[in-house]
Short mmCIF file of C-alpha atoms in Angstrom, two decimals:
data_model
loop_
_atom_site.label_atom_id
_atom_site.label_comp_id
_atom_site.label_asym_id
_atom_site.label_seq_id
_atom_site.Cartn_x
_atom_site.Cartn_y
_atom_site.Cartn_z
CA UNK A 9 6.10 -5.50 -119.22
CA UNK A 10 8.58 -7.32 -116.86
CA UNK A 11 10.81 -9.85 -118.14
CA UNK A 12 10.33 -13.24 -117.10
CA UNK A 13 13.64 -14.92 -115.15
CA UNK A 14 15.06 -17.43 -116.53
CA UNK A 15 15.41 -20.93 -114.58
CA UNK A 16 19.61 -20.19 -114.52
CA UNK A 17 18.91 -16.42 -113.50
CA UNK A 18 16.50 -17.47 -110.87
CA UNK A 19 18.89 -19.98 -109.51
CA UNK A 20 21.92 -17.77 -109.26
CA UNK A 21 19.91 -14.71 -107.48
CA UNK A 22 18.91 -17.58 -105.00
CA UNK A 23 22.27 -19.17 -104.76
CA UNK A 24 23.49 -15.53 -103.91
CA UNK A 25 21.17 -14.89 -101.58
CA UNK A 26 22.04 -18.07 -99.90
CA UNK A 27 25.35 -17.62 -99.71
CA UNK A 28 25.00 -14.23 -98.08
CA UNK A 29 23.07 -16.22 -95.49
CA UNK A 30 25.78 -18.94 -95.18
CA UNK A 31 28.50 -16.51 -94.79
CA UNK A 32 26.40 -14.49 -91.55
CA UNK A 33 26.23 -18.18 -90.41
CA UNK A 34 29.77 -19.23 -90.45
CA UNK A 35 30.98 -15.75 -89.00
CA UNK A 36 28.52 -16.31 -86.37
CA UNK A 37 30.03 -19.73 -85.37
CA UNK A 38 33.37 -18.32 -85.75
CA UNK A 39 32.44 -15.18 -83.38
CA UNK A 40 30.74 -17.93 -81.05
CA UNK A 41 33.90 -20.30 -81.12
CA UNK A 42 36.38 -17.17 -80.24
CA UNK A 43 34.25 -16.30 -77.56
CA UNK A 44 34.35 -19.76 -76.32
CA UNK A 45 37.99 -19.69 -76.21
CA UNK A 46 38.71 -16.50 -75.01
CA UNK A 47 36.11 -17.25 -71.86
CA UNK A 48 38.23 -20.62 -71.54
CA UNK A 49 41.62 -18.76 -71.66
CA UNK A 50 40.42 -16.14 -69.15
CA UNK A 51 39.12 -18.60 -66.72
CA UNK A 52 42.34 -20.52 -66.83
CA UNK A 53 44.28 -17.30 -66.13
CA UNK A 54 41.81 -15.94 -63.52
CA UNK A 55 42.85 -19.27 -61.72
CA UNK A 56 46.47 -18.99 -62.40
CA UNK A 57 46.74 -15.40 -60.82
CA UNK A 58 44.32 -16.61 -57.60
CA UNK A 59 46.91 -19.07 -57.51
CA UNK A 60 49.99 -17.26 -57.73
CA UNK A 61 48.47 -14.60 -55.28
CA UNK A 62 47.77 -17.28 -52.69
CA UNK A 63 50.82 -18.19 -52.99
CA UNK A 64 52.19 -14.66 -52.33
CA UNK A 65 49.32 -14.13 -49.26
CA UNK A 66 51.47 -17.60 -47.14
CA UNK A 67 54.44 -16.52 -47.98
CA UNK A 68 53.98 -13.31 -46.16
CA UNK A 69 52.02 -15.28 -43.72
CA UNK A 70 55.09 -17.65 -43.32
CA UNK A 71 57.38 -14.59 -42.68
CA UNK A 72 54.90 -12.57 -40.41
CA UNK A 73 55.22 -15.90 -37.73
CA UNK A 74 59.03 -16.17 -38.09
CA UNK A 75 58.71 -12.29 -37.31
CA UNK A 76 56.02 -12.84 -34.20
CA UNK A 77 57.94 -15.95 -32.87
CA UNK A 78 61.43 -13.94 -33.41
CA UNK A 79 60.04 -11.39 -31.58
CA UNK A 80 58.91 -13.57 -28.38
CA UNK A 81 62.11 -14.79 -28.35
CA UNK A 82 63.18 -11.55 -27.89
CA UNK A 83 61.42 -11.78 -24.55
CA UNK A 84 58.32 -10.03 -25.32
CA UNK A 85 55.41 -12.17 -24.45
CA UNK A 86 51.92 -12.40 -26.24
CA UNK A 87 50.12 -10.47 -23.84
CA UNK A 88 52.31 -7.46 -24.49
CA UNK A 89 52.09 -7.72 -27.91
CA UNK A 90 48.83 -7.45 -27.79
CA UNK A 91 48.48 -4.03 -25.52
CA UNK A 92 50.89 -2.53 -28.41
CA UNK A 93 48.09 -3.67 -31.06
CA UNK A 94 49.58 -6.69 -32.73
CA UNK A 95 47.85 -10.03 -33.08
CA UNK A 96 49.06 -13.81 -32.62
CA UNK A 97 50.44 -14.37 -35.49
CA UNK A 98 48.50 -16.43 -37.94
CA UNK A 99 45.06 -15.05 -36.41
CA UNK A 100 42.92 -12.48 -38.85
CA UNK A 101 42.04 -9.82 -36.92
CA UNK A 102 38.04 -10.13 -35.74
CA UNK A 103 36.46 -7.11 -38.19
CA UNK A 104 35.28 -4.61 -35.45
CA UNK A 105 31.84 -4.86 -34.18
CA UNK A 106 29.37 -2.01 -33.74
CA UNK A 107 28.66 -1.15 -29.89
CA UNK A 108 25.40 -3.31 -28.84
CA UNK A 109 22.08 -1.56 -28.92
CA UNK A 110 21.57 -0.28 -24.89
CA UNK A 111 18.15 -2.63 -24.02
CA UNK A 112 15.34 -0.63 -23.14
CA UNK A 113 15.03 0.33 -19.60
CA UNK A 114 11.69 -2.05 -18.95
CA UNK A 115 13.76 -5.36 -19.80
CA UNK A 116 16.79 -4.25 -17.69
CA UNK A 117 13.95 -3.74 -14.91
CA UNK A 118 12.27 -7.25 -15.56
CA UNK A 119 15.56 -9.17 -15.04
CA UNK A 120 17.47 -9.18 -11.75
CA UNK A 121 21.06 -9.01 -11.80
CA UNK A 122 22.89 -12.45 -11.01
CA UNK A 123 23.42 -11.06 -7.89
CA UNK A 124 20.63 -11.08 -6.23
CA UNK A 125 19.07 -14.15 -7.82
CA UNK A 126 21.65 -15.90 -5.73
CA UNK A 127 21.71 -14.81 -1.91
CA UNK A 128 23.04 -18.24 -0.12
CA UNK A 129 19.96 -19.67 0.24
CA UNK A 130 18.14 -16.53 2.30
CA UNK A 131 14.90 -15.29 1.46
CA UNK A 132 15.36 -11.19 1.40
CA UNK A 133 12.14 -9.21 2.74
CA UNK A 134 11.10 -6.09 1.63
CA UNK A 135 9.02 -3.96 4.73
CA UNK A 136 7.28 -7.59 6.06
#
């Protein structure tokens, strides 16, 4: 026959078994609170290095006009520049667009070209 528990034993398994519990709960919160911080920490250095690497992006924007203007005062002019490939300075370069679709030879039929929609005023006759 099993022995019956005491009231003391019965309270100490259940004290144990509560603090088992209470111990998963406070490393829980502790996990939870470092994660906290370390998410706070990384956000505040994600912003410091966008920072410091816009800084780094108009400095070499600064220099690249000192370089552009330098170099029109060296008597190139823009238009030049521009045949050898470089752009104004301080402009992105456009991304480069695909090569529009051709249009289908039944719209380039249905509209006239400018042209002919404008002939001074004469009305043109075809075989009357």
């Amino acid at each position: 026959m099993a022995k019956e528990l005491s009231p003391q034993e019965a309270i100490e398994r259940a004290q144990r078994a509560l603090d088992d519990r209470l111990t998963s709960v406070r490393e829980l919160a502790e996990s939870r609170q470092k994660l906290a911080d370390v998410r706070e920490a990384s956000a505040a250095r994600i912003a410091e290095v966008e920072r410091e690497e816009r800084e780094k992006v108009a400095a070499a924007e600064r220099d690249d006009a000192r370089a552009y203007s330098a170099t029109i005062d060296a008597g190139w002019t823009p238009a030049e520049l521009r045949k050898i490939g470089f752009a104004e300075a301080g402009k992105k370069r456009a991304p480069r667009q695909r090569a529009a679709r051709k249009s289908s030879s039944s719209e380039a039929a249905a509209t006239p070209p400018a042209d002919a929609a404008d002939n001074g005023g004469e009305s043109q006759s075809y075989g009357d």
